[in-house]
């Protein structure tokens, strides 16, 4: 089993996850910074080194919605995303959630501590059916002492996460809800867009509640705003499907260069 998993990771660059790993944070306002994100954790490792790490890890499968780790629970090591998509989020005292990021294959989740045992300060759940490799902290510490490329990957990954969460804090503090939603829709179009008749379909399922948690607003506000964007001709919605018909007004809204056309920014 471990040998098969190691071969899968070695072939990862041909399977597409190597490119996906660079798109961790949904709300990084600096496109250049996001595009220059870290390489997948195993990039730079030899086949034998990958085999060592995989053999010392635990392979786990999570169905959509299942908790990978929970805020406030004991933390031990990291989870390397093998397939699927992991949503990382924080739950406030009132029960309101804010999505910190979605992480794709090649990224790791579960910090901020990677070696020491502690308490999870946020939660992680499978956004779609996913599989991960769990590397306990003591095992990971031993591995990085033996494999310099793995140590570099951990450092680069933590640095990228720091930039992601810093950008999220900046965006939440300095951009209006309308600007944040426009930015998110354009980013999802870049990441999941498929050309269709009449526009670009965001070929991934995100509910209004999902979008609200990413932008830091209520679901009702997202529903109302999407309806008005539809009336403006910027997009069409059908259930969780969103067809972007015209990116120009969304780009202007994202950059704060146009009037909100009656869109309300009071999202509480």
mmCIF file of C-alpha atoms in Angstrom, residues 6-212:
data_model
loop_
_atom_site.group_PDB
_atom_site.id
_atom_site.type_symbol
_atom_site.label_atom_id
_atom_site.label_comp_id
_atom_site.label_asym_id
_atom_site.label_seq_id
_atom_site.Cartn_x
_atom_site.Cartn_y
_atom_site.Cartn_z
ATOM 1 C CA UNK A 6 4.557 6.707 -3.015
ATOM 2 C CA UNK A 7 4.304 6.048 -6.748
ATOM 3 C CA UNK A 8 1.116 8.110 -6.873
ATOM 4 C CA UNK A 9 2.876 11.062 -5.255
ATOM 5 C CA UNK A 10 5.881 10.717 -7.559
ATOM 6 C CA UNK A 11 3.563 10.845 -10.590
ATOM 7 C CA UNK A 12 1.669 13.778 -9.114
ATOM 8 C CA UNK A 13 3.168 16.367 -11.462
ATOM 9 C CA UNK A 14 1.526 14.514 -14.344
ATOM 10 C CA UNK A 15 -1.807 14.222 -12.540
ATOM 11 C CA UNK A 16 -2.414 17.939 -12.071
ATOM 12 C CA UNK A 17 -2.101 18.324 -8.287
ATOM 13 C CA UNK A 18 1.281 20.034 -8.573
ATOM 14 C CA UNK A 19 -0.385 23.032 -10.206
ATOM 15 C CA UNK A 20 -3.421 22.941 -7.897
ATOM 16 C CA UNK A 21 -1.203 23.146 -4.820
ATOM 17 C CA UNK A 22 -0.386 26.753 -5.649
ATOM 18 C CA UNK A 23 -4.012 27.828 -5.184
ATOM 19 C CA UNK A 24 -4.612 27.542 -1.479
ATOM 20 C CA UNK A 25 -6.208 30.783 -0.371
ATOM 21 C CA UNK A 26 -9.399 32.043 -1.946
ATOM 22 C CA UNK A 27 -9.027 35.657 -0.836
ATOM 23 C CA UNK A 28 -5.440 36.639 -1.567
ATOM 24 C CA UNK A 29 -5.791 40.058 -3.256
ATOM 25 C CA UNK A 30 -2.322 39.878 -4.819
ATOM 26 C CA UNK A 31 -2.600 37.535 -7.813
ATOM 27 C CA UNK A 32 1.186 37.482 -8.256
ATOM 28 C CA UNK A 33 1.709 36.455 -4.621
ATOM 29 C CA UNK A 34 -0.838 33.651 -4.876
ATOM 30 C CA UNK A 35 0.577 32.387 -8.179
ATOM 31 C CA UNK A 36 4.043 32.329 -6.633
ATOM 32 C CA UNK A 37 2.968 30.034 -3.835
ATOM 33 C CA UNK A 38 4.961 27.078 -2.567
ATOM 34 C CA UNK A 39 5.659 23.973 -4.585
ATOM 35 C CA UNK A 40 3.891 20.791 -3.424
ATOM 36 C CA UNK A 41 5.418 19.418 -0.241
ATOM 37 C CA UNK A 42 6.969 16.389 -1.933
ATOM 38 C CA UNK A 43 8.478 18.320 -4.822
ATOM 39 C CA UNK A 44 12.256 17.963 -4.715
ATOM 40 C CA UNK A 45 12.137 14.627 -2.893
ATOM 41 C CA UNK A 46 13.513 11.503 -4.525
ATOM 42 C CA UNK A 47 11.347 8.421 -4.981
ATOM 43 C CA UNK A 48 13.147 6.770 -2.063
ATOM 44 C CA UNK A 49 12.574 9.798 0.182
ATOM 45 C CA UNK A 50 8.886 9.921 -0.719
ATOM 46 C CA UNK A 51 8.698 6.228 0.123
ATOM 47 C CA UNK A 52 10.209 6.904 3.556
ATOM 48 C CA UNK A 53 7.700 9.624 4.384
ATOM 49 C CA UNK A 54 4.683 7.741 3.051
ATOM 50 C CA UNK A 55 5.664 4.576 4.910
ATOM 51 C CA UNK A 56 5.813 6.536 8.177
ATOM 52 C CA UNK A 57 2.420 8.192 7.561
ATOM 53 C CA UNK A 58 -1.168 7.106 7.994
ATOM 54 C CA UNK A 59 -3.424 7.172 4.942
ATOM 55 C CA UNK A 60 -6.951 8.405 5.723
ATOM 56 C CA UNK A 61 -10.085 8.923 3.634
ATOM 57 C CA UNK A 62 -12.763 11.505 4.454
ATOM 58 C CA UNK A 63 -16.120 11.805 2.769
ATOM 59 C CA UNK A 64 -17.595 15.193 1.956
ATOM 60 C CA UNK A 65 -18.367 17.140 5.124
ATOM 61 C CA UNK A 66 -16.319 14.911 7.436
ATOM 62 C CA UNK A 67 -14.077 16.614 9.989
ATOM 63 C CA UNK A 68 -10.358 16.077 9.460
ATOM 64 C CA UNK A 69 -9.536 17.958 12.667
ATOM 65 C CA UNK A 70 -11.554 20.173 15.003
ATOM 66 C CA UNK A 71 -10.918 23.509 16.653
ATOM 67 C CA UNK A 72 -10.036 22.987 20.322
ATOM 68 C CA UNK A 73 -9.080 19.319 19.918
ATOM 69 C CA UNK A 74 -5.553 17.939 20.488
ATOM 70 C CA UNK A 75 -3.232 18.621 17.553
ATOM 71 C CA UNK A 76 -0.450 16.339 16.377
ATOM 72 C CA UNK A 77 1.449 16.910 13.152
ATOM 73 C CA UNK A 78 0.052 17.742 9.736
ATOM 74 C CA UNK A 79 -2.256 16.307 7.084
ATOM 75 C CA UNK A 80 -0.945 16.252 3.531
ATOM 76 C CA UNK A 81 -3.785 16.491 1.005
ATOM 77 C CA UNK A 82 -3.546 13.620 -1.457
ATOM 78 C CA UNK A 83 -6.837 14.100 -3.301
ATOM 79 C CA UNK A 84 -9.950 16.242 -2.989
ATOM 80 C CA UNK A 85 -10.196 19.638 -1.294
ATOM 81 C CA UNK A 86 -9.929 20.519 2.415
ATOM 82 C CA UNK A 87 -11.699 23.550 3.833
ATOM 83 C CA UNK A 88 -10.025 25.214 6.829
ATOM 84 C CA UNK A 89 -12.234 27.472 8.931
ATOM 85 C CA UNK A 90 -12.558 29.250 12.280
ATOM 86 C CA UNK A 91 -15.696 29.205 14.442
ATOM 87 C CA UNK A 92 -16.333 32.325 16.532
ATOM 88 C CA UNK A 93 -17.899 32.363 20.012
ATOM 89 C CA UNK A 94 -21.280 33.129 18.427
ATOM 90 C CA UNK A 95 -21.015 30.057 16.215
ATOM 91 C CA UNK A 96 -20.409 32.079 13.067
ATOM 92 C CA UNK A 97 -17.822 30.582 10.696
ATOM 93 C CA UNK A 98 -15.189 32.233 8.535
ATOM 94 C CA UNK A 99 -13.435 30.169 5.880
ATOM 95 C CA UNK A 100 -9.672 30.693 6.034
ATOM 96 C CA UNK A 101 -8.810 28.797 2.860
ATOM 97 C CA UNK A 102 -9.427 25.766 0.682
ATOM 98 C CA UNK A 103 -6.370 23.565 0.222
ATOM 99 C CA UNK A 104 -5.758 21.290 -2.735
ATOM 100 C CA UNK A 105 -3.584 18.174 -3.321
ATOM 101 C CA UNK A 106 0.071 18.797 -2.530
ATOM 102 C CA UNK A 107 -0.690 21.235 0.303
ATOM 103 C CA UNK A 108 -0.676 20.359 3.987
ATOM 104 C CA UNK A 109 -3.150 21.421 6.668
ATOM 105 C CA UNK A 110 -3.407 21.081 10.433
ATOM 106 C CA UNK A 111 -0.995 23.682 11.800
ATOM 107 C CA UNK A 112 0.091 26.151 12.924
ATOM 108 C CA UNK A 113 2.236 23.777 15.008
ATOM 109 C CA UNK A 114 3.822 21.046 12.930
ATOM 110 C CA UNK A 115 6.154 19.293 15.396
ATOM 111 C CA UNK A 116 4.826 20.027 18.861
ATOM 112 C CA UNK A 117 1.583 18.720 20.285
ATOM 113 C CA UNK A 118 -0.918 21.442 21.022
ATOM 114 C CA UNK A 119 -4.536 22.430 20.431
ATOM 115 C CA UNK A 120 -6.076 23.069 17.020
ATOM 116 C CA UNK A 121 -6.916 26.762 16.711
ATOM 117 C CA UNK A 122 -9.169 26.176 13.669
ATOM 118 C CA UNK A 123 -10.999 23.284 12.025
ATOM 119 C CA UNK A 124 -10.559 21.371 8.783
ATOM 120 C CA UNK A 125 -13.201 19.429 6.855
ATOM 121 C CA UNK A 126 -13.437 17.668 3.511
ATOM 122 C CA UNK A 127 -15.168 19.984 1.037
ATOM 123 C CA UNK A 128 -15.448 17.004 -1.317
ATOM 124 C CA UNK A 129 -14.456 13.353 -0.898
ATOM 125 C CA UNK A 130 -10.767 13.548 -0.004
ATOM 126 C CA UNK A 131 -7.789 11.494 1.096
ATOM 127 C CA UNK A 132 -4.852 12.666 3.196
ATOM 128 C CA UNK A 133 -1.600 11.432 4.690
ATOM 129 C CA UNK A 134 -1.306 12.118 8.420
ATOM 130 C CA UNK A 135 2.274 12.785 9.535
ATOM 131 C CA UNK A 136 2.421 12.885 13.369
ATOM 132 C CA UNK A 137 4.660 15.592 14.821
ATOM 133 C CA UNK A 138 7.359 13.286 16.175
ATOM 134 C CA UNK A 139 7.524 11.391 12.883
ATOM 135 C CA UNK A 140 7.705 14.620 10.903
ATOM 136 C CA UNK A 141 10.528 15.919 13.096
ATOM 137 C CA UNK A 142 12.546 12.766 12.396
ATOM 138 C CA UNK A 143 11.837 13.010 8.660
ATOM 139 C CA UNK A 144 12.977 16.626 8.262
ATOM 140 C CA UNK A 145 16.241 15.841 10.049
ATOM 141 C CA UNK A 146 16.917 13.175 7.427
ATOM 142 C CA UNK A 147 15.442 14.879 4.336
ATOM 143 C CA UNK A 148 16.460 18.539 3.802
ATOM 144 C CA UNK A 149 14.072 18.963 0.851
ATOM 145 C CA UNK A 150 11.147 18.070 3.114
ATOM 146 C CA UNK A 151 12.279 20.646 5.678
ATOM 147 C CA UNK A 152 12.400 23.306 2.961
ATOM 148 C CA UNK A 153 8.919 22.301 1.809
ATOM 149 C CA UNK A 154 7.541 22.698 5.335
ATOM 150 C CA UNK A 155 9.144 26.141 5.695
ATOM 151 C CA UNK A 156 7.877 27.313 2.301
ATOM 152 C CA UNK A 157 4.417 25.964 3.066
ATOM 153 C CA UNK A 158 4.218 27.756 6.412
ATOM 154 C CA UNK A 159 5.467 30.981 4.829
ATOM 155 C CA UNK A 160 2.796 30.790 2.143
ATOM 156 C CA UNK A 161 0.096 30.112 4.714
ATOM 157 C CA UNK A 162 1.262 33.142 6.676
ATOM 158 C CA UNK A 163 0.881 35.314 3.571
ATOM 159 C CA UNK A 164 -2.529 33.796 2.860
ATOM 160 C CA UNK A 165 -3.938 34.474 6.298
ATOM 161 C CA UNK A 166 -2.356 37.928 6.438
ATOM 162 C CA UNK A 167 -4.000 38.779 3.116
ATOM 163 C CA UNK A 168 -7.321 37.466 4.394
ATOM 164 C CA UNK A 169 -7.110 39.681 7.478
ATOM 165 C CA UNK A 170 -6.200 42.689 5.324
ATOM 166 C CA UNK A 171 -9.051 42.063 2.919
ATOM 167 C CA UNK A 172 -11.624 41.598 5.655
ATOM 168 C CA UNK A 173 -10.439 44.787 7.313
ATOM 169 C CA UNK A 174 -10.053 47.062 4.297
ATOM 170 C CA UNK A 175 -12.407 45.898 1.528
ATOM 171 C CA UNK A 176 -16.161 46.101 1.463
ATOM 172 C CA UNK A 177 -18.306 42.957 1.293
ATOM 173 C CA UNK A 178 -19.171 43.730 -2.335
ATOM 174 C CA UNK A 179 -15.496 44.062 -3.265
ATOM 175 C CA UNK A 180 -14.692 40.798 -1.482
ATOM 176 C CA UNK A 181 -17.486 38.898 -3.216
ATOM 177 C CA UNK A 182 -16.478 40.239 -6.633
ATOM 178 C CA UNK A 183 -12.876 39.239 -5.956
ATOM 179 C CA UNK A 184 -13.950 35.754 -4.883
ATOM 180 C CA UNK A 185 -16.141 35.196 -7.954
ATOM 181 C CA UNK A 186 -13.316 36.230 -10.268
ATOM 182 C CA UNK A 187 -10.862 33.976 -8.453
ATOM 183 C CA UNK A 188 -13.237 31.008 -8.643
ATOM 184 C CA UNK A 189 -13.645 31.722 -12.344
ATOM 185 C CA UNK A 190 -9.862 31.598 -12.821
ATOM 186 C CA UNK A 191 -9.536 28.428 -10.772
ATOM 187 C CA UNK A 192 -12.564 26.423 -11.879
ATOM 188 C CA UNK A 193 -13.835 28.233 -14.979
ATOM 189 C CA UNK A 194 -15.071 26.216 -17.960
ATOM 190 C CA UNK A 195 -16.094 28.001 -21.143
ATOM 191 C CA UNK A 196 -19.789 27.590 -21.887
ATOM 192 C CA UNK A 197 -22.227 29.180 -24.287
ATOM 193 C CA UNK A 198 -22.886 32.637 -22.924
ATOM 194 C CA UNK A 199 -20.056 32.794 -20.414
ATOM 195 C CA UNK A 200 -17.768 30.861 -18.069
ATOM 196 C CA UNK A 201 -19.187 28.267 -15.697
ATOM 197 C CA UNK A 202 -17.595 27.918 -12.252
ATOM 198 C CA UNK A 203 -17.270 24.142 -12.408
ATOM 199 C CA UNK A 204 -17.243 23.521 -8.672
ATOM 200 C CA UNK A 205 -20.117 23.376 -6.254
ATOM 201 C CA UNK A 206 -20.244 26.232 -3.740
ATOM 202 C CA UNK A 207 -23.483 27.002 -1.904
ATOM 203 C CA UNK A 208 -24.476 30.520 -0.923
ATOM 204 C CA UNK A 209 -23.469 29.593 2.627
ATOM 205 C CA UNK A 210 -20.025 28.513 1.349
ATOM 206 C CA UNK A 211 -19.555 31.849 -0.402
ATOM 207 C CA UNK A 212 -20.768 33.718 2.673
#
